Structures are given as C-alpha cells and as structure tokens.
XYZ file of C-alpha atoms in Angstrom:
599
model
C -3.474 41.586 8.812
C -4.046 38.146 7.306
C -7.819 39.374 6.441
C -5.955 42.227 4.128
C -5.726 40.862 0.823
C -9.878 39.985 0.994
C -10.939 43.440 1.886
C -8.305 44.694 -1.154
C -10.206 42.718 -3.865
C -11.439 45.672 -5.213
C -8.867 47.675 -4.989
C -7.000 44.993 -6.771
C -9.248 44.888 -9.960
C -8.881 48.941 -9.848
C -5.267 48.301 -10.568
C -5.761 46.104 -14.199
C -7.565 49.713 -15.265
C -4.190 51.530 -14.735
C -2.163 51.197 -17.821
C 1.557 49.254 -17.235
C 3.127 51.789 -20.056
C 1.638 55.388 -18.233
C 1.641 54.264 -14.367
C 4.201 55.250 -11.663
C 6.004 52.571 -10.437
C 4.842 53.347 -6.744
C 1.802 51.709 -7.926
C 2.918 48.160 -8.530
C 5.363 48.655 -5.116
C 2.884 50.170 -2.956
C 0.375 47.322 -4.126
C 3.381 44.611 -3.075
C 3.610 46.193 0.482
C 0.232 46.319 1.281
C 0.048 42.524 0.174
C 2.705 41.252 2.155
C 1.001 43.482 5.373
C 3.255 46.568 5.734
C 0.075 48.628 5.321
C 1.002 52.232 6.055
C 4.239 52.126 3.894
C 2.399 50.267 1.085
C -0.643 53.603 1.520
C 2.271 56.095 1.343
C 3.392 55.131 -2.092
C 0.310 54.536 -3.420
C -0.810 58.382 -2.316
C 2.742 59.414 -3.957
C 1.651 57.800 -6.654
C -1.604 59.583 -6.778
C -0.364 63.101 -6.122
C 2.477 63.097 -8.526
C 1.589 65.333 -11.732
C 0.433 64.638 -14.077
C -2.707 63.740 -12.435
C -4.277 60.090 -13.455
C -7.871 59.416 -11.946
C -6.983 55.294 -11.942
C -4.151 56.219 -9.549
C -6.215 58.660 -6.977
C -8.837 56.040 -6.683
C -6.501 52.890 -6.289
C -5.320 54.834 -3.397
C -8.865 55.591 -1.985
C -10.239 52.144 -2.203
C -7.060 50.614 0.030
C -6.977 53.408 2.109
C -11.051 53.062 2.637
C -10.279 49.274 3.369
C -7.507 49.632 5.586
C -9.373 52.194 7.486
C -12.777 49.908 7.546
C -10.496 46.738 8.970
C -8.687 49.117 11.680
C -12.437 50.379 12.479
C -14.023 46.845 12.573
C -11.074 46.089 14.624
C -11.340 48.556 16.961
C -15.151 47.907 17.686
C -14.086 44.193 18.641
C -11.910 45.313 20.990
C -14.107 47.804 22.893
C -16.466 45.534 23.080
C -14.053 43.077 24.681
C -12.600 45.657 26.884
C -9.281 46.175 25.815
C -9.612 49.901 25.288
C -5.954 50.305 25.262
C -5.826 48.409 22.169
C -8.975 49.720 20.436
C -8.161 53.502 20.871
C -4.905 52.127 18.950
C -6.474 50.902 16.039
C -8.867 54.121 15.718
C -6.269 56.326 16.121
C -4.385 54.450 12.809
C -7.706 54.951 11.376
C -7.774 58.281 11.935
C -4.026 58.959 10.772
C -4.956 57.681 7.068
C -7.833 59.250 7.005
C -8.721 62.358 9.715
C -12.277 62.696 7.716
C -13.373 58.967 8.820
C -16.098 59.775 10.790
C -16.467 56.509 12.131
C -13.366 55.702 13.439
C -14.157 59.192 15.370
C -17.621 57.674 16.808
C -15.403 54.930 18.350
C -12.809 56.780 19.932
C -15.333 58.819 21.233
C -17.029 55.588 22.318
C -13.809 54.245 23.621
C -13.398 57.299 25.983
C -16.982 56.880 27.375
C -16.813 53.050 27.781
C -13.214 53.475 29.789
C -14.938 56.169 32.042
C -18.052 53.664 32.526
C -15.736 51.214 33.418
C -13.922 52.692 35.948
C -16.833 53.951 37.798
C -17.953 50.598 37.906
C -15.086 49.488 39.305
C -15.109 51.855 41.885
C -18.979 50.972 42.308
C -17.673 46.835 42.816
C -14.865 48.401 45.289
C -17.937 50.265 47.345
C -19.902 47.380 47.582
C -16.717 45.518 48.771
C -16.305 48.185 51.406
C -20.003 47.817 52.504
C -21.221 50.840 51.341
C -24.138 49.429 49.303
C -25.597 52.973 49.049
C -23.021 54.423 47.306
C -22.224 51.182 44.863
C -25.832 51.402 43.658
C -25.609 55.274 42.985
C -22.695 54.307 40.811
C -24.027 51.373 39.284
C -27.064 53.474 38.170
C -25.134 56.530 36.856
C -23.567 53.945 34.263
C -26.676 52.144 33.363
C -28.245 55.345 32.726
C -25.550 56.015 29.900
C -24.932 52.676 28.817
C -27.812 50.336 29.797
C -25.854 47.214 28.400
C -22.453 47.734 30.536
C -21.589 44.498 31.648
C -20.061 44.797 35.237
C -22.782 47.462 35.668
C -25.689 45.526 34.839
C -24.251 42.351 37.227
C -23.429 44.667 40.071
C -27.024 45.636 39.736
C -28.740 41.864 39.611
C -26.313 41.765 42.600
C -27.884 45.253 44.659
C -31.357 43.554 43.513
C -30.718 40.517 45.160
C -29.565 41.587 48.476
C -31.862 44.543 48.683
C -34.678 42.001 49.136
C -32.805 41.033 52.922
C -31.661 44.569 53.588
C -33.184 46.448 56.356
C -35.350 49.628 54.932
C -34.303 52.801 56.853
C -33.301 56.519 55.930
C -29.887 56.169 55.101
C -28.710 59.801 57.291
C -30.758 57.950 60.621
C -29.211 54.799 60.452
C -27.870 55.019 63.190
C -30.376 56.512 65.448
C -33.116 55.046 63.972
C -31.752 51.184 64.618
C -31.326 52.237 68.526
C -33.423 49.455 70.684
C -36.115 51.492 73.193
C -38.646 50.797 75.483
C -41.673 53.160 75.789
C -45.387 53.132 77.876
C -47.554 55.337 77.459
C -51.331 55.497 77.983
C -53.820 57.922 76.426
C -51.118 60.445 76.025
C -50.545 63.206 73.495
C -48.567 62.793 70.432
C -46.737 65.898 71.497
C -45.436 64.224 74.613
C -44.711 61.268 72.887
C -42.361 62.588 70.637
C -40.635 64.519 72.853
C -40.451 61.538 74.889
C -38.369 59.719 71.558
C -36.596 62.621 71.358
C -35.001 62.492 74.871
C -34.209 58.823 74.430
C -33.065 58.534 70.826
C -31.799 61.247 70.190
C -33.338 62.780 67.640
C -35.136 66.331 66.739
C -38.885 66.160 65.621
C -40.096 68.994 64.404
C -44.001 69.304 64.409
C -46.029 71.226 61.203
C -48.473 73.592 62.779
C -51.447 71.401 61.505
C -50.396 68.299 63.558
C -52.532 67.929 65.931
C -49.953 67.608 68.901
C -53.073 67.105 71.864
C -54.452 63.850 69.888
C -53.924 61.378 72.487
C -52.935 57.871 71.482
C -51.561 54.466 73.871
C -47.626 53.188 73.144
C -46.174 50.116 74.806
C -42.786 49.393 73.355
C -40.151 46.895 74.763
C -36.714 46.400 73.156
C -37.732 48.087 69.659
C -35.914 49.852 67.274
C -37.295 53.504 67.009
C -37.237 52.676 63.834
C -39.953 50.585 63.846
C -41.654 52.711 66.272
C -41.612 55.931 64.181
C -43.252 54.011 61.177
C -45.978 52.518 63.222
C -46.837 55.526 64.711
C -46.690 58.185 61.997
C -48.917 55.457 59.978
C -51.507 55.258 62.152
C -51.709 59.019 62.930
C -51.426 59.638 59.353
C -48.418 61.597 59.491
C -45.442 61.463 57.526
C -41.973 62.064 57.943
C -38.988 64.568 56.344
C -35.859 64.268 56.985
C -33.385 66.900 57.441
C -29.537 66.188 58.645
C -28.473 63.470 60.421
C -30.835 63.406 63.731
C -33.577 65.943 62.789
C -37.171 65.244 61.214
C -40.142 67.277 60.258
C -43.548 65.872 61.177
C -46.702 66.448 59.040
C -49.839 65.288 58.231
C -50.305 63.120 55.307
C -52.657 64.767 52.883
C -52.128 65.779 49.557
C -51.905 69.369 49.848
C -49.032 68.540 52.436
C -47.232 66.276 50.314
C -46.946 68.458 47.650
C -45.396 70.849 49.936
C -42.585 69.006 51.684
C -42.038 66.073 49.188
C -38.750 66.610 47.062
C -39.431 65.439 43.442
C -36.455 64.128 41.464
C -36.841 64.435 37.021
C -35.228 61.538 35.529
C -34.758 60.951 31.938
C -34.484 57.644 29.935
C -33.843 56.846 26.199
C -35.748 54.020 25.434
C -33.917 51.469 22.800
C -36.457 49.088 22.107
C -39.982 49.617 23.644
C -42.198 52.212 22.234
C -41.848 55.379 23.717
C -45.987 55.775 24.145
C -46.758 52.307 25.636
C -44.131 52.948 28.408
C -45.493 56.279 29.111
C -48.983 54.570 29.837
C -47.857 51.677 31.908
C -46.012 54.332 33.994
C -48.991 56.263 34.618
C -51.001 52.840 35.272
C -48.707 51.133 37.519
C -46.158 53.626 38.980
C -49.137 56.361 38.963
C -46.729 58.659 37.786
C -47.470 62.568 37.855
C -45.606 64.032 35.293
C -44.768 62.569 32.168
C -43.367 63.448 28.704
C -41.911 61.842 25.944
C -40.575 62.610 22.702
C -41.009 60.460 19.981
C -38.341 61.698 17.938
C -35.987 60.501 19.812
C -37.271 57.851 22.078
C -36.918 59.627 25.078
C -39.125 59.711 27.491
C -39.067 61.737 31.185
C -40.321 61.431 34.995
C -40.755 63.789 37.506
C -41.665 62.442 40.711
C -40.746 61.694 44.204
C -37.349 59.555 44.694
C -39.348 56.135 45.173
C -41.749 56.375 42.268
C -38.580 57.380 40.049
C -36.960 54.187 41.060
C -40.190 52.315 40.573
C -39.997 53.552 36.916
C -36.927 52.962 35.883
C -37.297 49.151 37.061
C -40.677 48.779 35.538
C -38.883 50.403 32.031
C -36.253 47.860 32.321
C -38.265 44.972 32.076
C -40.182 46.490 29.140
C -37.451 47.775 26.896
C -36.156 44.789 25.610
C -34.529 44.266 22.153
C -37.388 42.501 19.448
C -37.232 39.029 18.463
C -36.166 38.408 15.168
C -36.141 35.224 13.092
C -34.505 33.929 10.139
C -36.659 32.225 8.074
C -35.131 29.565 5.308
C -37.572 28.675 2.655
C -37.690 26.176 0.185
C -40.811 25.843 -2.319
C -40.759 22.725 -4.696
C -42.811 22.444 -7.351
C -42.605 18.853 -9.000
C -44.899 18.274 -12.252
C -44.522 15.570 -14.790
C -46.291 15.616 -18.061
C -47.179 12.398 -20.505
C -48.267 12.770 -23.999
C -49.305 10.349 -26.381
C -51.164 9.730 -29.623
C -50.894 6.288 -31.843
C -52.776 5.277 -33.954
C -54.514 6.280 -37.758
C -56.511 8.913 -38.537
C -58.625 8.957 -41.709
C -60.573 12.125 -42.919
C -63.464 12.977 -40.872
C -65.353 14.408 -44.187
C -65.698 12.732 -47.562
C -67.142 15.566 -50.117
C -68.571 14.470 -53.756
C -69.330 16.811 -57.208
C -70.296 15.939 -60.196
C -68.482 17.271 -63.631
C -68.180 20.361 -64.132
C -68.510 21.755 -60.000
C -65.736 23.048 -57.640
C -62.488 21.829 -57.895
C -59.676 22.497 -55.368
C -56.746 24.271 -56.875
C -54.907 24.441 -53.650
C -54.419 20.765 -53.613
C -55.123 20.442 -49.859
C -57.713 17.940 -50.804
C -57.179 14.431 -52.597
C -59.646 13.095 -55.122
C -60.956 10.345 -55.035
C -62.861 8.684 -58.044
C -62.751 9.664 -62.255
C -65.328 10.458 -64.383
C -68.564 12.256 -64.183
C -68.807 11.992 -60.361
C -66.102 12.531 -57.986
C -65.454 12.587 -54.362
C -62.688 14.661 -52.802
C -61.549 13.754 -49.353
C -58.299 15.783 -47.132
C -55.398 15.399 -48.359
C -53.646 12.879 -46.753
C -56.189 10.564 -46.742
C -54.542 8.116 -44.898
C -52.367 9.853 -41.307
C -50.535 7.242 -39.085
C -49.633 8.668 -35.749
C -46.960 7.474 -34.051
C -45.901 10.382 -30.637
C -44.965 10.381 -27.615
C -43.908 13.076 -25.143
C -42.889 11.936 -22.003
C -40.966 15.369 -19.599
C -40.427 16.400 -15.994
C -39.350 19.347 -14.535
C -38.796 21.195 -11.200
C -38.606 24.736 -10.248
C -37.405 25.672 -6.929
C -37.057 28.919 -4.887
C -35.297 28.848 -1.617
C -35.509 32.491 -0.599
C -34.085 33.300 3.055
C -35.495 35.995 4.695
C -35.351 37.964 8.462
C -38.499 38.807 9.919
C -39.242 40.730 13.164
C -41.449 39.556 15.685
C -45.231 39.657 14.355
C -44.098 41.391 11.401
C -45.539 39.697 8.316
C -42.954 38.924 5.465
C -43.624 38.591 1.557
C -42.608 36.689 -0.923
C -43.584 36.822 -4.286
C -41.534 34.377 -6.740
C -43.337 34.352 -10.677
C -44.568 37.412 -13.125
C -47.188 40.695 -13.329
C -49.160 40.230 -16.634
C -50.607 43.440 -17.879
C -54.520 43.648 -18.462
C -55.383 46.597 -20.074
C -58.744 47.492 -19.860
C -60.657 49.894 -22.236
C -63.301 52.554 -21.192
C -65.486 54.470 -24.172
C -67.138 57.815 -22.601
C -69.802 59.748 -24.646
C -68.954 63.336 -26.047
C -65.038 62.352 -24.051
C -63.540 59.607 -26.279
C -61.886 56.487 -25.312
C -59.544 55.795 -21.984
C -57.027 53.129 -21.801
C -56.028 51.651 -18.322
C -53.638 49.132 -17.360
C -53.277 46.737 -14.135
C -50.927 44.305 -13.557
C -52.437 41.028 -12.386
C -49.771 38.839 -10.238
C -49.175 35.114 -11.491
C -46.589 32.399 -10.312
C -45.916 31.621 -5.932
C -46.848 34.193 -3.239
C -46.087 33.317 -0.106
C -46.756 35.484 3.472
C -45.245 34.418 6.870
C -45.500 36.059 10.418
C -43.778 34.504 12.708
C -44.269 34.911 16.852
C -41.186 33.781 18.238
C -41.999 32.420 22.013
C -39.251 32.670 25.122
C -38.763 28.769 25.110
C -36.963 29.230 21.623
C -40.581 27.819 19.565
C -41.697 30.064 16.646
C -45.270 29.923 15.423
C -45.596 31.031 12.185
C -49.198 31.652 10.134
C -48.278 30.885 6.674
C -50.281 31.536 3.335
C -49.530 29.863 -0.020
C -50.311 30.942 -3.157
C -49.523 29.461 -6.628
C -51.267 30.341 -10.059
C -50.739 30.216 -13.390
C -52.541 31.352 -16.464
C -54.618 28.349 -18.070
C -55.889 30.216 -21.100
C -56.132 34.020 -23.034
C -60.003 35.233 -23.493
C -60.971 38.101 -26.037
C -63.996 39.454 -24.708
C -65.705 42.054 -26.548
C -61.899 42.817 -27.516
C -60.473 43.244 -23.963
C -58.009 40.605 -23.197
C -58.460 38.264 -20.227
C -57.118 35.570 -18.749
C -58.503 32.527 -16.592
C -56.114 31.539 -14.064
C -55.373 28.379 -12.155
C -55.124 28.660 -8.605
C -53.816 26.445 -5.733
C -54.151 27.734 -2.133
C -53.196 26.835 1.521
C -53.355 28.411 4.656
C -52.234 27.018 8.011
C -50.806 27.906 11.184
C -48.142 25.854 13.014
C -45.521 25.884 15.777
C -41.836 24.926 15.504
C -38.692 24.766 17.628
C -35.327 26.434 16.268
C -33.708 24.668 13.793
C -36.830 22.420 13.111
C -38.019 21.905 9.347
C -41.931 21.397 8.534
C -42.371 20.271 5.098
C -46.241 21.130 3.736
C -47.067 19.266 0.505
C -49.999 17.861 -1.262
C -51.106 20.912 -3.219
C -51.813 18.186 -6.124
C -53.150 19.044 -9.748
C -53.704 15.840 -11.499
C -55.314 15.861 -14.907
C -55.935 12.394 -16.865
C -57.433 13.153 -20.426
C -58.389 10.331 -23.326
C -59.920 10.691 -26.672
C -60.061 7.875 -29.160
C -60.990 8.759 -32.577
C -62.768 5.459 -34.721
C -63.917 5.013 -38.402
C -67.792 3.863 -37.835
C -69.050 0.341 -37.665
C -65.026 -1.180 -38.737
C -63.505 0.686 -36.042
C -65.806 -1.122 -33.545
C -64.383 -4.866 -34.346
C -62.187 -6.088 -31.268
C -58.719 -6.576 -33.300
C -59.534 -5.630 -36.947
C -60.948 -2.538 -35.571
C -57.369 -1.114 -34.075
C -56.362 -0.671 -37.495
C -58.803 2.334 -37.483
C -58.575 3.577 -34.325
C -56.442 6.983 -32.999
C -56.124 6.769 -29.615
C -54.872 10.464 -27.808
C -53.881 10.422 -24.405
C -52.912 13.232 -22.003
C -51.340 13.343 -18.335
C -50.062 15.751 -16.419
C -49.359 15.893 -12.790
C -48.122 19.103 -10.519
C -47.533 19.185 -6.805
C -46.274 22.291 -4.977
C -44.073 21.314 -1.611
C -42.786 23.873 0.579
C -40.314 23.701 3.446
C -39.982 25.815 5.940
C -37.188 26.016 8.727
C -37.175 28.948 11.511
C -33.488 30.178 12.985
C -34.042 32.527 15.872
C -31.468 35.233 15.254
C -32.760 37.225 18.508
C -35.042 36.328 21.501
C -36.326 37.950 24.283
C -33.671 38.095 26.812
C -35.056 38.300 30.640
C -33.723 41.781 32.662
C -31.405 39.858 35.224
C -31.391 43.820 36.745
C -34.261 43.484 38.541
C -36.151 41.046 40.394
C -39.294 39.230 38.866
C -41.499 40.755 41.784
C -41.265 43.932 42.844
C -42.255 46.325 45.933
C -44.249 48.916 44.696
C -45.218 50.489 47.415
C -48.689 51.520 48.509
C -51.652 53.075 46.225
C -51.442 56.558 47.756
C -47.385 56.488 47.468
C -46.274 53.830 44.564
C -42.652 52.903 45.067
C -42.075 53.313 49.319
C -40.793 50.525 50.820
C -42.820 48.060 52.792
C -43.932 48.130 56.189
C -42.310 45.684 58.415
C -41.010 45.170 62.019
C -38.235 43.834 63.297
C -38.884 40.654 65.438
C -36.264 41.626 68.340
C -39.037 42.947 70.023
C -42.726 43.764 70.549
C -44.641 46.719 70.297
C -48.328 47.590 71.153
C -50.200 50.727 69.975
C -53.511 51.682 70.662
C -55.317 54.632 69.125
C -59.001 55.348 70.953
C -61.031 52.120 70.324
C -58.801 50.180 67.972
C -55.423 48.502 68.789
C -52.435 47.474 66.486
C -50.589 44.648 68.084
C-alpha cells in the first residue's frame, strides 16, 4: 500500500474543487483512511459521501478517481503475481478489484487468466511427474497441450528443451509395438517370397501382418538376420520393397505399397492450429509449404492464425519449424542528442564621411527636410548628408546553443523520424484565362530532420543508417510577386554499427563565414597612419557547427527457441517429418533384393 498516496495524486487535487462550507464530512475522513492505507473503509465513505442527496458532481468523481486507482494498483498487482506464480495471491487481489468495481473489465481478464495459468500449471506438473515416471510419451503430449495455449509457460517450455534433448538418443519405434518390435531375431532366407517372409516374422515375433491386395506377396527377395531387433528388420525390408506400414492395436500391422494413391488411403491426417504472436502469418504459411511440404494450409490474417492438416510427423515438423520463426521483434531505444554550437562576431570602427558631395548655385533646390548639411554661403553651395562627419564605434560579440535530445523506440528495420524546427507557408499563385485566379499553399519544412533505422544484430550490436538534415532560411525573394525563400542547407548521411549502451558522436557539419569591408576617403585614406583617421573598417564572423550524438539501448532482442534443437530431422522428401532410418548395432543384417544387396 505504500505506492497509494502516488496513484491518489489526482484524486487528491479533485478534492481542493470540493468546497469546505457544502462538502460531507465523509469526504475529508474517507480521504484520511485511504492515506494512512485502510483502502476499502476509506472507498466506503467516500461513495457515502457521493450518494448522499443532494447530489454534488465534485463528490461522485472524488470517489471514481480513488476507486479507479485502487482498482488499477490491485490489477497491476495481481498481474505481478501471476506472472510470478503465486496464483493464490493474484486471484486475491482481482477479486478486491472486482468487489469495488464488478464493471472492471480488466481485473476480469486476469482472473480469467489466473484460472487458465493454474490449469497450465498443473498439467505441467503432472507432465514433469510423467517424465519422472519414464513415460516420455505421455510428458511430451502434456507439455505440448500447454504450449499450444500458452507458448511462453515456463516449466512447459523447459520440459520441452528437455524432451528435445533426449529425443535426439531415444530409440525411434511405434510406441503400441514397443515391445514386440525391440524383440532380438534371427532369420535366413534365400530368394523367398515376401509372403513367406512375413509370415515367417509373424510366427517368431509375434505379430499380425496384414497384406493390401496390391502387395505383391510372390516377389521374392534374400534375408539373413542374426540377433536383430524386428524392428530394424521391418524398416529395412518394407523400404526396400517400397511398402509401408499401419499400425493397428498392439501386435497387428497393415502392409501396403507405398504410392501416393495408397497413402492417401491409409495415412491418418491430424489438423493442428497455431496463433502466431510475432511472425507474419503469410511468410510462415510459405516456409511450411517449402520446407515441411505441407498439403493443406490456411491462414487468417485477421487474427494471426494459421492451420495444418497433415500426417502426425509433418504436423510436428511444423510446429517446430513455427517455433523458431515466431519470435518477438527487436526493438531499440534510441537516445538522441543534436547540438548545434554557432558563435557570431560583429564589428565596425572607424569614421564614415558622406559618400556624395552635391553643389547648386543660388536660387536651385534646397532641402527642406534637413537630412542634408550645407556646406558653403553665397552664390554657390554644396550640400553634403547630414551628419557629415559619423564615428563608429560597435561591437557585437554572442553565442548560443540549441539542443534537442529527443528519445525515441524504434522496431527492428523500421525507420524513425524526427523533425525538430518550423513549416513556412509558400503560397503560390496560378492566373487561368476565362477562370480567374487560384491561390495554393505548401508548407516548406525548415530547422533539423533527422531519420534512423536501426537493425539490431543477436550479439547485442545495432547498425543504424542515419540521415541529417539542417536548414534554415538565408533570405525572402519577391519574384514576379510570389514569395520565395533561399534556404541554407547542411547534410550528412552515414551508416554505422554500435554495441548497446555505446555513444557515436558525428560532428563537423561546419558553416564558417569571414566577411570584411573597409570603407576609405580617396588618396588621404591611403596614408599608412594619417590615413586611419578616414578609414571604416566592418567586419563580420559567424561560425555554426551541428553535432549529433547518438546512443542505442536494446529494449528487446531476438531470443533463441531453447524448445527445439538447432538441427532438425525432417524426414525424407516423399514423407517430410518421419524419423530417420537407423539400425541398431547389436547385430547384423543382410538383405538382398534380385541383383542388388543392402548390407
């Protein structure tokens, strides 16, 4: 509760609009409470207060602002909690949520949350306990079933880096012929038919093979086993027969040949569906169809969802291929600084006299403004400006700096915009015969644009293409009597890499401008010292440098899937996803089919 009292700032300064003469006195009491953390008793006079007649508006929405900030701390609360796994003490908090305010839909969400992360829990728990036990099968069904509602569950997601791991050592078999299937035999035959070989297995493993009508039982093939599981036997042989295998119960298979038209027939096809967080729901529907050579496929972009129907290995293919696509974005935090430095130095000493001298005799012009001095009597006179004589004495001598540090959080190769100065209108003026005139008017951008992309790599470097623009406007132009402007421009353009954390400063965007003018009377201004006395000398410097920094903070990267394995069996290119071929080495088998031989 010691948060309280920073969440009721609002609800605080609500209270100075009620007036001290007209308001209950629950008010000030249920205020107290609240402060000194007895919440719900604090709430109760404060809705008292707001429900007693007559009815004051300042009073109903004190109440609603603590009771909305009491029910967004319980809420906030609550979600820390889940997360943490105490669900006990998170369905507590929701549930005082919920008893100020039965409308707060979120504090609904996360008891509904709550019951679905306890349930997801338990089962993996009980999928940990299987695994304990041995039963690997059954922990993995689990494991799944939870990942497939909440692909983030922790024990879930390190039971299955766990299943991954081990499945790599685990002997492949049909999980109903385990049994059977792992019994060691010892065959010969030569130039027999398949029909008598299997019934041969059949008498000494045990096991029920029932032949499709199009396998050709009088094909006659050559089978020396010693000491081999029939296991490994059945593989070999159905492989190079090409025939395939269904099973039924525990100790009975169907035999058929392995063509298409056959496969589509006895092949059970599972539908799974995923919802896809991160990765787009398109892309993963064409790497599934490239690499898992899935058949059916459809997606819906609305909601990110995207389903399989295929046979049971493919499926599992799938879902291991979408978990090492749909990973979260990277996202960076990018902290900006741009500098801009300029110094400025003006000055003008000296004496000016009057570039013109102007003479009339009696009688012409005179100059009844007095802006010009005379200079003579009589019948001719000479009129000069007025001063005639202008000593200059100025200096001007300032600095200044204008910075920006904008902050801003950028996806991954998502460009980001910054635009720090002013839009000047230009209005532009269009005369049409027999129509009249038009007026238009564009906005031309002046002052610092900046654009960043950033590319955040896994070894926490971002590189980051960066553009700088600064201008300014140097001077106003009346053409024809449409304004313009010419504009000043400084530009840079570079691409660089940085580590998190690490600031790159880019300067050197100079402007330097060094002007002098001296203005001298002729011939006596020319003398080395006397001539100083007639001299004006102007001088103008000013100096601008732009200097940006730029620091990247990686808010997100790319987090590796530590579900599944970095290289994966996928199978063959007729059927993506079966397991591999292998034989056990307790043993040795020979197999001879016509000409060739498979030793």
């Amino acid at each position: 509760m010691n948060r309280l009292p920073h969440l009721l700032l609002a609800s605080l300064s609500a209270a100075m609009l009620v007036s001290c003469a007209t308001a209950p006195p629950q008010l000030a009491e249920g205020q107290r409470l609240i402060a000194e953390g007895r919440v719900e008793e604090g709430l109760s006079l404060l809705e008292t207060a707001a429900k007693t007649p007559p009815f004051r508006p300042e009073a109903h929405t004190l109440y609603i602002a603590n009771r909305d900030a009491v029910v967004t701390m319980y809420v906030r609360d609550g979600d820390g909690l889940r997360v943490a796994g105490d669900f006990d003490a998170a369905e507590l908090r929701y549930r005082s949520a919920l008893r100020l305010n039965p409308g707060a839909a979120t504090a609904q969400t996360g008891l509904d949350a709550t019951g679905r992360d306890r349930r997801l829990a338990d089962k993996a728990r009980a999928a940990q306990a299987a695994l304990a036990g041995g039963d690997a099968i059954t922990a993995e069904r689990l494991t799944r079933e939870v990942l497939a509602e909440n692909s983030s569950q922790r024990t879930a997601r390190a039971l299955m880096k766990t299943l991954a791991d081990r499945s790599e050592d685990r002997p492949v078999a049909e999980p109903r012929l385990t049994a059977a299937l792992a019994r060691p035999i010892s065959l010969e035959f030569r130039d027999t038919p398949l029909r008598s070989v299997f019934e041969m297995m059949s008498r000494t493993g045990g096991l029920n093979f029932i032949l499709d009508r199009d396998v050709k039982g009088e094909q006659r093939t050559t089978l020396f086993v010693r000491d081999t599981s029939l296991d490994d036997v059945l593989k070999v042989l159905l492989l190079t027969n090409q025939l395939d295998k269904k099973v039924l119960n525990d100790n009975s298979l169907i035999i058929y040949p392995n063509t298409s038209i056959k496969q589509r027939e006895y092949q059970e096809l599972v539908t799974r569906t995923f919802y896809l967080a991160n990765a787009d729901v398109k892309q993963t529907a064409g790497m599934l169809k490239t690499m898992a050579k899935s058949r059916d496929v459809y997606i819906d972009e609305k909601l990110n969802l995207l389903m399989v129907r295929d046979t049971p290995d493919a499926v599992r293919l799938a879902e291991k291929l979408i978990a090492t696509q749909d990973l979260g974005e990277p996202e960076v935090m990018l902290e900006l600084e741009v500098l801009e430095v300029a110094s400025t130095l003006s000055q003008e000493i000296g004496t000016r006299f009057p570039d013109q001298v102007s003479a009339s005799i009696t009688g012409g012009a005179t100059d009844p403004t007095g802006s010009l001095a005379q200079l003579g009597t009589g019948s001719l006179k000479a009129f000069a400006a007025n001063p005639v004589l202008l000593l200059n004495l100025r200096k001007l001598d300032g600095t200044s700096n204008i910075l920006a540090n904008p902050r801003i959080r950028v996806k991954n190769r998502e460009k980001a915009h910054v635009h720090i100065g002013e839009k000047v209108p230009v209005i532009t003026t269009t005369s049409t015969a027999n129509v009249g005139v038009s007026s238009s008017v564009n906005y031309l951008e002046t002052g610092l644009k900046l654009d960043v992309e950033p590319n955040v790599f896994l070894e926490d470097e971002v590189g980051i293409k960066v553009q700088l623009e600064v201008s300014n406007i140097v001077s106003q132009l009346n053409i024809s009597g449409t304004i313009a402007y010419r504009l000043g421009t400084r530009n840079a353009a570079t691409t660089l890499r940085l580590k998190d954390g690490e600031t790159q400063v880019l300067a050197g965007l100079i402007n330097n401008e060094d002007r002098q003018s001296v203005n001298k009377v002729p011939l006596i201004g020319e003398f080395p010292l006397l001539g100083r006395l007639f001299q004006n000398d102007l001088r103008d410097k000013a100096k601008t440098e732009i200097v940006l920094l730029i620091t990247p903070h990686i808010v997100r990267n790319i987090a590796r899937p530590d579900t599944v394995p970095a290289q994966l069996a996928a199978g063959t290119d007729a059927q993506p996803g079966t397991t591999p071929l292998r034989l056990a080495m307790n043993g040795s088998l020979r197999l001879e089919l016509g000409d060739a031989a498979l030793a």
